[in-house]
mmCIF file of C-alpha atoms in Angstrom:
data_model
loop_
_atom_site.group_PDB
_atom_site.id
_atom_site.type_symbol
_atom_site.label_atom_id
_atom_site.label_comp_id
_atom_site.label_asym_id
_atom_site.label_seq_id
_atom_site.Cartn_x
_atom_site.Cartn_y
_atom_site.Cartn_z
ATOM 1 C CA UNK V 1 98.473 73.382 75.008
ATOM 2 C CA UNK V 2 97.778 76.680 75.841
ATOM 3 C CA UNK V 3 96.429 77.809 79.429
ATOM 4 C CA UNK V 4 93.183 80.425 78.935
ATOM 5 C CA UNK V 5 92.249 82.745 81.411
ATOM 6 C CA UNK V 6 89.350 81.312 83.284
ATOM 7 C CA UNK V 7 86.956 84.787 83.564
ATOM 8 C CA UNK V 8 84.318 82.553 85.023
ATOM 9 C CA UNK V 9 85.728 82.174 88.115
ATOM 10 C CA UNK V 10 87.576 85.779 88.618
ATOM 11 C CA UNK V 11 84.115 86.877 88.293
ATOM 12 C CA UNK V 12 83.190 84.881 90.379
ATOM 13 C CA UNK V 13 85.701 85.558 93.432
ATOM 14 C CA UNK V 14 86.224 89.223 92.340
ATOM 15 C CA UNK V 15 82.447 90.713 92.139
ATOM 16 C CA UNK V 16 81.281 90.842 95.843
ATOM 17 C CA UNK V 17 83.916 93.354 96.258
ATOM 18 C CA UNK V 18 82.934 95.811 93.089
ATOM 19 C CA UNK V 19 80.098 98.209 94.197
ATOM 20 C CA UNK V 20 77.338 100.097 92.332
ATOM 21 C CA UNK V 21 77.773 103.674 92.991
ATOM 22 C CA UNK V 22 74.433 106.042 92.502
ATOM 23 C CA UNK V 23 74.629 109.824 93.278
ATOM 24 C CA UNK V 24 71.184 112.085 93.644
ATOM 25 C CA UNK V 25 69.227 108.652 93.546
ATOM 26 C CA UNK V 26 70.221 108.482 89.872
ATOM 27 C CA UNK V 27 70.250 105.072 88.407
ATOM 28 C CA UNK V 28 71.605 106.103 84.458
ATOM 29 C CA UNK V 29 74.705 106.801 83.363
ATOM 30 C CA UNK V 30 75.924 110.425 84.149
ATOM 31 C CA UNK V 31 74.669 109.636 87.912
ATOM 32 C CA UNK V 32 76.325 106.130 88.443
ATOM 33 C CA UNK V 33 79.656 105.197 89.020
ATOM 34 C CA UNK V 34 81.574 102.340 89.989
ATOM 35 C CA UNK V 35 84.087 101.359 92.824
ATOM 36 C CA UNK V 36 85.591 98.757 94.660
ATOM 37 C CA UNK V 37 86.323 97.961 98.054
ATOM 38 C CA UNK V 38 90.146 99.071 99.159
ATOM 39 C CA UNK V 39 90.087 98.261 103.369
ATOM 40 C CA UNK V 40 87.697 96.948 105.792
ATOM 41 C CA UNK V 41 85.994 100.644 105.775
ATOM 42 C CA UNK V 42 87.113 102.173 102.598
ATOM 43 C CA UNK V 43 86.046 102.344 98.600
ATOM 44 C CA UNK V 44 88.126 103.649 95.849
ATOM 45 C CA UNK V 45 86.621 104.938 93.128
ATOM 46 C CA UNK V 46 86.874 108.242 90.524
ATOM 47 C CA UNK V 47 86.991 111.562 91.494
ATOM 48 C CA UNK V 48 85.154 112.759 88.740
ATOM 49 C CA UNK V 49 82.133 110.728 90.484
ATOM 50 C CA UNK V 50 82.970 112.098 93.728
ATOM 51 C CA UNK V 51 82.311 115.312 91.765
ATOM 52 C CA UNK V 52 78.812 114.640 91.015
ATOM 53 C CA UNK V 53 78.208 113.604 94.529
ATOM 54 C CA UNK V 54 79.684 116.742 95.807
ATOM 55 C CA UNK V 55 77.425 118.408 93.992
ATOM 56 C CA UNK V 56 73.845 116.656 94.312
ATOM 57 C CA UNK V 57 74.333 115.728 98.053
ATOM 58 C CA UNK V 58 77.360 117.066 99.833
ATOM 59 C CA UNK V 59 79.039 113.726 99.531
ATOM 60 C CA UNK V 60 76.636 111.358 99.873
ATOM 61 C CA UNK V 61 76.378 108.137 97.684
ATOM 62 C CA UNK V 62 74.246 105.657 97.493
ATOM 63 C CA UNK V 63 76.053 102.176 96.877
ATOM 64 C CA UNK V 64 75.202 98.497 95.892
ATOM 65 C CA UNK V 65 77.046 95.683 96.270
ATOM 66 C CA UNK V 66 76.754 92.566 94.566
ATOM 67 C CA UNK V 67 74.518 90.414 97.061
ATOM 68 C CA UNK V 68 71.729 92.971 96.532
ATOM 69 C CA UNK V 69 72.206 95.053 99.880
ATOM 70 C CA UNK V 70 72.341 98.853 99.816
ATOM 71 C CA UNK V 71 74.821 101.202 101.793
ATOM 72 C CA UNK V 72 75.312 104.369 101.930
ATOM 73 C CA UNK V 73 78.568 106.123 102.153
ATOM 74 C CA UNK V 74 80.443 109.364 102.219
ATOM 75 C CA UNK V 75 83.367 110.995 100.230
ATOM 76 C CA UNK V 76 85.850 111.153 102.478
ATOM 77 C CA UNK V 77 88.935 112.043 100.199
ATOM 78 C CA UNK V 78 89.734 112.860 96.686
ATOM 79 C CA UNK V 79 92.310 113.811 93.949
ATOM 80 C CA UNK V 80 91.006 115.723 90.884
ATOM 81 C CA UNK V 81 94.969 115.632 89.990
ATOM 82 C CA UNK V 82 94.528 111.832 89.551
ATOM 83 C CA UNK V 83 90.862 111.105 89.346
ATOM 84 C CA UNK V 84 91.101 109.027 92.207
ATOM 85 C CA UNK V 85 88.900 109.290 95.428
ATOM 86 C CA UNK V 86 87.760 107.236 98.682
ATOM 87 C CA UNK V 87 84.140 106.758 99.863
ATOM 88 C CA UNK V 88 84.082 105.680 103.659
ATOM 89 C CA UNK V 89 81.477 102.691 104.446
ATOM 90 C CA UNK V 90 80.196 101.457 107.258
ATOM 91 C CA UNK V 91 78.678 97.883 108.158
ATOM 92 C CA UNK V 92 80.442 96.177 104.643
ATOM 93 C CA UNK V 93 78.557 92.727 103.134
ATOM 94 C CA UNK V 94 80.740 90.048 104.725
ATOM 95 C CA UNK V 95 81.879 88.882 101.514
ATOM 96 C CA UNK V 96 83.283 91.901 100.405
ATOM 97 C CA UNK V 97 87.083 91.931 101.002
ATOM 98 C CA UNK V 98 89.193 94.226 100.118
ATOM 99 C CA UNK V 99 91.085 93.612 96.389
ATOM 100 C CA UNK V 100 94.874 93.897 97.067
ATOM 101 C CA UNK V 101 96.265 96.892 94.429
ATOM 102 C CA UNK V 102 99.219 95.688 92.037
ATOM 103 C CA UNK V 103 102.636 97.209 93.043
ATOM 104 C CA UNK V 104 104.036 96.741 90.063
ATOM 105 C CA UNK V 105 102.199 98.639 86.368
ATOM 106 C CA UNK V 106 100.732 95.458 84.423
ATOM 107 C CA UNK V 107 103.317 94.684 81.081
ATOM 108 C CA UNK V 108 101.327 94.931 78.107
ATOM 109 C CA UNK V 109 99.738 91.303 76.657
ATOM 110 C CA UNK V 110 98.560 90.577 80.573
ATOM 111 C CA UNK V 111 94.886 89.141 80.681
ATOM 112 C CA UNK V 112 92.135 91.419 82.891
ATOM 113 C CA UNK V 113 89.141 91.792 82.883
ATOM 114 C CA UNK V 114 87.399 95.641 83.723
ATOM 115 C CA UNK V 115 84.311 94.795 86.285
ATOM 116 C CA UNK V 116 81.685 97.628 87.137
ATOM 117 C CA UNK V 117 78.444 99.152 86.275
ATOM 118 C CA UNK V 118 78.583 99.981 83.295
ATOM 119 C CA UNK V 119 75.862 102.337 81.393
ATOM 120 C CA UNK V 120 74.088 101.267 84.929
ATOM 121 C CA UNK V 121 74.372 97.587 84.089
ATOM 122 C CA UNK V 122 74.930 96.326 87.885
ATOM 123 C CA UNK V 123 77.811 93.250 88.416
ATOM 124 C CA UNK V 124 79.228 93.153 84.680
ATOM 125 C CA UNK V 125 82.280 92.186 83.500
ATOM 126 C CA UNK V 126 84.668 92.686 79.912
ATOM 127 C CA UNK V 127 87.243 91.590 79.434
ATOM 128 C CA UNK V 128 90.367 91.775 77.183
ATOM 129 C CA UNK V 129 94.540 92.433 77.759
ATOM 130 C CA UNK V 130 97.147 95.474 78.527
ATOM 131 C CA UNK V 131 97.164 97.279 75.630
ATOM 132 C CA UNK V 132 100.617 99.505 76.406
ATOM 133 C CA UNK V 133 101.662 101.228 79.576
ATOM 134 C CA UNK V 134 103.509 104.357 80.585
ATOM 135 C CA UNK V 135 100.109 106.393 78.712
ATOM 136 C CA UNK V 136 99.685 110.160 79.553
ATOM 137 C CA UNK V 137 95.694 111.169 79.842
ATOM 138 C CA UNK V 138 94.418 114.903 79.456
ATOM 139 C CA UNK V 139 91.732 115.184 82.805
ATOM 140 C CA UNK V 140 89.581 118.306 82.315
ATOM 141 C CA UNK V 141 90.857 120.320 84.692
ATOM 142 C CA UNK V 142 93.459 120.896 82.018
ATOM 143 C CA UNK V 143 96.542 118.290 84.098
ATOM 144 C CA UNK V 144 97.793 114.944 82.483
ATOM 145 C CA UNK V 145 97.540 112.392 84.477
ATOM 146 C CA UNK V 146 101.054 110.287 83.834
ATOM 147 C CA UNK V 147 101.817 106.768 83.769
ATOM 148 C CA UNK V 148 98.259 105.388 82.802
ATOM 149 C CA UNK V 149 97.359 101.884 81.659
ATOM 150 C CA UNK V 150 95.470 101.285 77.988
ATOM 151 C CA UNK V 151 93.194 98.597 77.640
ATOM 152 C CA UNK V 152 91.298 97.134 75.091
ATOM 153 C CA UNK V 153 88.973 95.491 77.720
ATOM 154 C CA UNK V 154 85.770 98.031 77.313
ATOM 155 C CA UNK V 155 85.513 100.211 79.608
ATOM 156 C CA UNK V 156 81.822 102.431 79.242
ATOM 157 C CA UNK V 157 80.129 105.494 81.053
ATOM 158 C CA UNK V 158 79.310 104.592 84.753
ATOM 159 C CA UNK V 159 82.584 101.504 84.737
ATOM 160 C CA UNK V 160 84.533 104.733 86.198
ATOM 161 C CA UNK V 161 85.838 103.909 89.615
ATOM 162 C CA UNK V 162 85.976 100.015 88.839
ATOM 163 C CA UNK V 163 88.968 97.996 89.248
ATOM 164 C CA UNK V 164 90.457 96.426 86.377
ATOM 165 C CA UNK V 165 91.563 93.143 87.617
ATOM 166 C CA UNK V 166 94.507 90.975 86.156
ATOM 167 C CA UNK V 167 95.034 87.028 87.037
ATOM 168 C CA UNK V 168 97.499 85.890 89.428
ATOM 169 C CA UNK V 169 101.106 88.186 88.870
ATOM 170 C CA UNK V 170 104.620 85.962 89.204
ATOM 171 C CA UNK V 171 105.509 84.329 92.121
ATOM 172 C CA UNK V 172 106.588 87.526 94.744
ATOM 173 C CA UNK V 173 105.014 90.166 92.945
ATOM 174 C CA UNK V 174 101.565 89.980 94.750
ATOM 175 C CA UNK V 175 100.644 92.643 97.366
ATOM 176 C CA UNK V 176 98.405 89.838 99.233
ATOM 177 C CA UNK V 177 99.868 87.919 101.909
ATOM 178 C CA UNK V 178 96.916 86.298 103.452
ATOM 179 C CA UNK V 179 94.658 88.353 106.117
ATOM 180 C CA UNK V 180 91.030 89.657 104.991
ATOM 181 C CA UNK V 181 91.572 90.294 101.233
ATOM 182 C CA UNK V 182 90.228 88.669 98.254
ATOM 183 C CA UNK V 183 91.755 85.697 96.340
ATOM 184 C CA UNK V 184 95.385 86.710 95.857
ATOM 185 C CA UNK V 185 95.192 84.992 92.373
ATOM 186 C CA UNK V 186 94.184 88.286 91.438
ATOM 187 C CA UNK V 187 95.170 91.845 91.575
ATOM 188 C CA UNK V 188 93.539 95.371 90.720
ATOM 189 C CA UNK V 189 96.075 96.567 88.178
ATOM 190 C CA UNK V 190 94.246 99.843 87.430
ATOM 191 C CA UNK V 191 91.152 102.375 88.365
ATOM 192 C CA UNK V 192 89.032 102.516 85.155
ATOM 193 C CA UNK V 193 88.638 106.089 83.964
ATOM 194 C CA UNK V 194 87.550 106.418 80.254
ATOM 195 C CA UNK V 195 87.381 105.665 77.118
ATOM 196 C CA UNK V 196 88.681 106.930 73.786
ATOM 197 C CA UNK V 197 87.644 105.157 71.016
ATOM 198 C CA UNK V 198 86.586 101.518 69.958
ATOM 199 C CA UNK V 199 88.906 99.278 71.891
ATOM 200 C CA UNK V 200 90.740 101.696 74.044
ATOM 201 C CA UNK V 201 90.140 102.290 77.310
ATOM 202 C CA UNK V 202 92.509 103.918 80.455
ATOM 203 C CA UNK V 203 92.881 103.004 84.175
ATOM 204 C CA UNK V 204 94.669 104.809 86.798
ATOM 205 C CA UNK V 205 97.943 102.994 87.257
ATOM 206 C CA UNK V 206 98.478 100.785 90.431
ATOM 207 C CA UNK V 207 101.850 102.985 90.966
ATOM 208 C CA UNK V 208 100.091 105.874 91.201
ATOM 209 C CA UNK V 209 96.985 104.901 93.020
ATOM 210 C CA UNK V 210 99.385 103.062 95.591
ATOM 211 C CA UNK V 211 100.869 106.822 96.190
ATOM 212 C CA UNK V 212 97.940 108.908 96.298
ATOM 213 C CA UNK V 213 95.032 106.455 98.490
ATOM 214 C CA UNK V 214 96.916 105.968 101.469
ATOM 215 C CA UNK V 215 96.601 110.191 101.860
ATOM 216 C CA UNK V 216 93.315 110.313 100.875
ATOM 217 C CA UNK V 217 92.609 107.591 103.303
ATOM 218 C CA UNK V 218 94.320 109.742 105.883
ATOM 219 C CA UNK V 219 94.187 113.535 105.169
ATOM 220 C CA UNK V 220 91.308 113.405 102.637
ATOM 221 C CA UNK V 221 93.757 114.805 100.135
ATOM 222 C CA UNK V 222 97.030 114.627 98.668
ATOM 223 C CA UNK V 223 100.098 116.938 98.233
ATOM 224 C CA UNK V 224 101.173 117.005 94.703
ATOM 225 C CA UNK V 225 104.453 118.609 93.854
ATOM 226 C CA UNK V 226 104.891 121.372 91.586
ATOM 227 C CA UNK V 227 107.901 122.623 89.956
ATOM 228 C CA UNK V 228 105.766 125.587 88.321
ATOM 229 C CA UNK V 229 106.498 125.083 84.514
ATOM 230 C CA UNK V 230 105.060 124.361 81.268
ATOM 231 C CA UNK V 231 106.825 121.600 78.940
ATOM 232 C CA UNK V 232 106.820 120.262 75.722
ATOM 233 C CA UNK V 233 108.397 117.396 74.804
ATOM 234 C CA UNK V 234 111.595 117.893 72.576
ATOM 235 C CA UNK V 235 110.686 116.165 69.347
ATOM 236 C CA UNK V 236 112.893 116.393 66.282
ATOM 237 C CA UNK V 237 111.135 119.375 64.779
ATOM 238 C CA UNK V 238 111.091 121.317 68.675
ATOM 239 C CA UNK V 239 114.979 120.331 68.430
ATOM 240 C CA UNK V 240 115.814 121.857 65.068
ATOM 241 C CA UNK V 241 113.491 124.774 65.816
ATOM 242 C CA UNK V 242 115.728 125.659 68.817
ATOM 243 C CA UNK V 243 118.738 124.630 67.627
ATOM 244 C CA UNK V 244 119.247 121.571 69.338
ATOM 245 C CA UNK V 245 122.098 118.475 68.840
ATOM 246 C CA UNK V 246 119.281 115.807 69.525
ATOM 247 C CA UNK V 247 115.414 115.596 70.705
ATOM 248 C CA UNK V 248 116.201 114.813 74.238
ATOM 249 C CA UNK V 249 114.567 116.013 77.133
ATOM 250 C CA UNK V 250 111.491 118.672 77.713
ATOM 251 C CA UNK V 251 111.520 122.317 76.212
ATOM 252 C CA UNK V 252 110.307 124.945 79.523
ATOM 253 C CA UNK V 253 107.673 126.705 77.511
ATOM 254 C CA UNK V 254 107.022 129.316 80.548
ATOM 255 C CA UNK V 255 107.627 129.242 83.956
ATOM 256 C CA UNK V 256 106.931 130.912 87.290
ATOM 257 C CA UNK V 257 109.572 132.752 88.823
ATOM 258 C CA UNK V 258 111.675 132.722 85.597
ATOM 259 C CA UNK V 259 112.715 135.962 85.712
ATOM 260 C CA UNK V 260 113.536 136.384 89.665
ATOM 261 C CA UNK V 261 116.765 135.139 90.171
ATOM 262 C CA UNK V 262 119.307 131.838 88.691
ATOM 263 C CA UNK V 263 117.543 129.534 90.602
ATOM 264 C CA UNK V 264 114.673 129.266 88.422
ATOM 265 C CA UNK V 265 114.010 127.414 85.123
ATOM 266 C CA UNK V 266 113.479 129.674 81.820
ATOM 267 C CA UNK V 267 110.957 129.549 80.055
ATOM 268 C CA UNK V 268 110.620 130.773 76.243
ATOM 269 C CA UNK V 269 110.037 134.228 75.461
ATOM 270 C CA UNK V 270 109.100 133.923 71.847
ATOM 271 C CA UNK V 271 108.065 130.945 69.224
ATOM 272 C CA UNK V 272 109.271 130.662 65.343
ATOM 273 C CA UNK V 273 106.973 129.496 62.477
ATOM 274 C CA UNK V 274 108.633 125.998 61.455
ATOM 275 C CA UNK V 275 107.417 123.570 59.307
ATOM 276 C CA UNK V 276 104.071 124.568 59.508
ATOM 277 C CA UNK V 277 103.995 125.039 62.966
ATOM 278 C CA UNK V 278 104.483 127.571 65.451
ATOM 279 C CA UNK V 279 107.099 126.548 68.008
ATOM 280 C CA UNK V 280 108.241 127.933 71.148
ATOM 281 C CA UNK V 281 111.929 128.483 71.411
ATOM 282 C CA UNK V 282 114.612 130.065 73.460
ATOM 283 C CA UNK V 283 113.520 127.924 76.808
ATOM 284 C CA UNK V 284 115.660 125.966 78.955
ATOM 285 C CA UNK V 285 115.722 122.022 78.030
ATOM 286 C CA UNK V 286 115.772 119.956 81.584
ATOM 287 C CA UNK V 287 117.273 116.688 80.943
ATOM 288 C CA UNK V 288 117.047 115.399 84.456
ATOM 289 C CA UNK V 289 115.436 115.189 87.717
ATOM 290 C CA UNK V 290 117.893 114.360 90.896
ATOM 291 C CA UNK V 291 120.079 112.536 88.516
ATOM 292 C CA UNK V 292 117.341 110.643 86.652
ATOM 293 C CA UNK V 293 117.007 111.019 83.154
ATOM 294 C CA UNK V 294 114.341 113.313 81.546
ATOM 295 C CA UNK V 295 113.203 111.973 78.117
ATOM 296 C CA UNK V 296 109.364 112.800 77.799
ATOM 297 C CA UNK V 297 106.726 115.059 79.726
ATOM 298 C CA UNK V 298 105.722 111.785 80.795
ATOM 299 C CA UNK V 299 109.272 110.890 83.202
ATOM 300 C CA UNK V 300 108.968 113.820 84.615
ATOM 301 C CA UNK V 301 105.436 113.880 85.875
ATOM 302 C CA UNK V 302 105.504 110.435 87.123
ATOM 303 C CA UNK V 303 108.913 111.487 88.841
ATOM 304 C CA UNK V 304 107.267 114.304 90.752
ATOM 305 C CA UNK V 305 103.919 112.606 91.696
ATOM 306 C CA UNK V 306 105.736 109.289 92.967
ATOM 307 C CA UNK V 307 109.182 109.930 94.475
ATOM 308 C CA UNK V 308 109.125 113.524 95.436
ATOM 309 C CA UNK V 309 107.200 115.883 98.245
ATOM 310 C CA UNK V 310 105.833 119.639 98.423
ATOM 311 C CA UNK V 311 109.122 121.409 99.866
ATOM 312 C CA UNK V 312 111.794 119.238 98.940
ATOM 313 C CA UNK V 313 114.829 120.460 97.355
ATOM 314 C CA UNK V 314 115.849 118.651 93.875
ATOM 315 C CA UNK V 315 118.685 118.781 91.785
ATOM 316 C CA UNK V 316 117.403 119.476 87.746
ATOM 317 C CA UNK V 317 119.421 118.994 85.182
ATOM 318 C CA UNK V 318 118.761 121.700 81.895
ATOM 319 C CA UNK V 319 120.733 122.804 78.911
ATOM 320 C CA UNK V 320 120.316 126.491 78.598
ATOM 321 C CA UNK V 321 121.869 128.200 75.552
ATOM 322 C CA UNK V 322 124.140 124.946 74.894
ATOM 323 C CA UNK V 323 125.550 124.717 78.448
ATOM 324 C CA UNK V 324 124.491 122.183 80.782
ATOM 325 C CA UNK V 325 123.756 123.413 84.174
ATOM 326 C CA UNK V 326 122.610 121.492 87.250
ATOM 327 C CA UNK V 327 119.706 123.774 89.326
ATOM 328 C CA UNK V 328 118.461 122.940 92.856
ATOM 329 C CA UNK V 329 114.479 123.714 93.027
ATOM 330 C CA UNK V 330 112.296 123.767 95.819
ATOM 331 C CA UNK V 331 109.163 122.449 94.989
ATOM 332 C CA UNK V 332 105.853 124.243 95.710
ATOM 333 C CA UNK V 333 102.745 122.764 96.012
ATOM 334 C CA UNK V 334 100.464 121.999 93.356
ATOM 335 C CA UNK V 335 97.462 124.709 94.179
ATOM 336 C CA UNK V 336 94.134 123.356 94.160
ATOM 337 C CA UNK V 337 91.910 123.032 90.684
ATOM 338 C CA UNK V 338 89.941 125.546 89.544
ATOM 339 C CA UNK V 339 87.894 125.008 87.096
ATOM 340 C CA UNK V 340 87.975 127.868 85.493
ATOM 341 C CA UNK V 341 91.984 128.082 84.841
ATOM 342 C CA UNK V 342 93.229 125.654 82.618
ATOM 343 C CA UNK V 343 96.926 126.384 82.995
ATOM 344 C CA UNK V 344 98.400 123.104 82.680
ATOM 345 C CA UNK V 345 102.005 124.181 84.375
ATOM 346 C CA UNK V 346 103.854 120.669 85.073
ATOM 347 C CA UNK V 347 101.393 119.288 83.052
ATOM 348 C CA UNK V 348 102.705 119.291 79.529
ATOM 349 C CA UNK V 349 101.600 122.070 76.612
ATOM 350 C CA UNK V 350 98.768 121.608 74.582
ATOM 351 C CA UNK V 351 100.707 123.243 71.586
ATOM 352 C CA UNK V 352 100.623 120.891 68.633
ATOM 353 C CA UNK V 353 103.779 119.657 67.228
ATOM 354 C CA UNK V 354 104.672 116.347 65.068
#
């Protein structure tokens, strides 16, 4: 006989430490987010609600956790690069321990459940599995935020922030190891951003939110790396517009620096109307990053935002005019968002190709 997931009691154990976050007193969706408790002083939840408290009260959020009691707490750190951002807490209910993040992405198929406060319903629940992995999400700063988990659990306006929680993970695999967290039967295997859609919803992978918290925790921000180009991602028709054996790899659409010296990537210089579409052509094609291989927009961003710092050399691999060539790069890093430039360098082209 099968074994079902028993949502009763991860409800149960899991919602003292989801919290109710309000901003400007605003119980409706559009001022209410959700969030969930990371340490014994810390929440996690979305930047894009940090945002809105940023903007109605320098910070300040109102918060409510599941036995009733209010807090109030202050942004302390936050990502707009990752929609991810911590609220410091003091005085926490005394059942609210902290949920232990995945360190692993969840495999598609995997039972969870998305818990939050949804269209400002306080302490609810949906449920549903992993839809796929490895997803790439547009923010609206214009930057894709890589490696994201799909869902078909529903995930509504004011669920941002929430953890989506999935039942016990193989023997090994679970961050807990006893100490002041919740049940380790369970494990936050995303931050609940959006949805898109009937049935499809994103979260913030556990990879990257394991990368990014611990500096917002810290330094109230982190230091993203940025190699300073645009990419597409070699399809078959980008490949036969430019020439190409094979779609492998990323096309360098533009990029800073490109005409300076031979340590810089290309970028292209002109485009080509092909099958319908206009293409960019003439770029490098990078291939690899310190020896790893570079098939999609997507392997590359989650490259740079998890194994690689602001000032580190690293060895790229391009094709460029039919000759491979290895280039060392020192990253820069990433400049702050503005909101009014929606240059998405390192952050994939917007230019539609099939």
């Amino acid at each position: 006989m099968p074994t079902y997931p028993d949502f009763e009691a991860l409800y149960r154990d899991v919602i003292p430490s989801v919290v109710s976050v309000y901003v400007g007193g605003r119980r409706r969706p559009g001022g209410a987010g959700s969030a969930f408790v990371y340490d014994d002083r810390h929440l996690v939840t979305n930047e894009h609600v940090s945002r809105l408290a940023d903007a109605a009260d320098a910070g300040r959020v109102e918060l409510r956790f599941a036995d009733g009691s209010w807090r109030v707490g202050e942004v302390v750190g936050a990502d707009a690069y990752t929609d991810l951002a911590v609220v410091a807490v003091d005085d926490l209910p005394g059942d609210a321990a902290a949920l232990p993040l995945a360190t692993e992405n969840p495999a598609p198929g995997r039972s969870v459940a998305a818990l939050g406060n949804p269209l400002g319903l306080d302490g609810s629940i949906s449920a549903g599995i992993v839809s796929g992995a490895n997803r790439s999400l547009p923010t609206s700063n214009g930057f894709a935020i890589p490696d994201v988990v799909q869902t078909d659990a529903p995930i509504n306006p004011g669920n941002s922030g929430g953890p989506l929680v999935g039942f016990a993970a193989p023997e090994g695999d679970s961050p807990a190891d006893g100490g002041d967290t919740a049940d380790p039967g369970y494990e936050v295997v995303g931050v609940n951003r959006a949805k898109q859609g009937d049935n499809i919803g994103f979260a913030v992978s556990p990879v990257i939110a394991n990368r990014i918290l611990p500096a917002l925790v810290a330094d109230g921000r982190y230091r993203h790396s940025y190699l300073r180009a645009r990419t597409l991602d070699v399809t078959p028709t980008v490949a036969e517009a430019n020439g190409l054996d094979a779609p492998h790899g990323v096309l360098v659409v533009d990029a800073a620096g490109a005409d300076s010296d031979e340590g810089f990537l290309r970028g292209c210089h002109e485009s080509t109307d092909y099958r319908g579409a206009s293409i960019p052509v003439g770029g490098d094609v990078l291939v690899a990053i310190e020896g790893n291989p570079v098939r999609t927009h997507e392997e590359l961003m989650r490259y740079l935002i998890t194994e690689t710092r602001p000032g580190e050399p690293v060895a790229v691999g391009i094709v460029r005019g039919g000759d491979p060539l290895t280039l060392v790069v020192e990253l820069d890093e990433r400049p702050a968002v503005d909101r009014d430039d929606r240059t998405d360098r390192d952050g994939g082209s917007r230019i539609p190709v099939e």
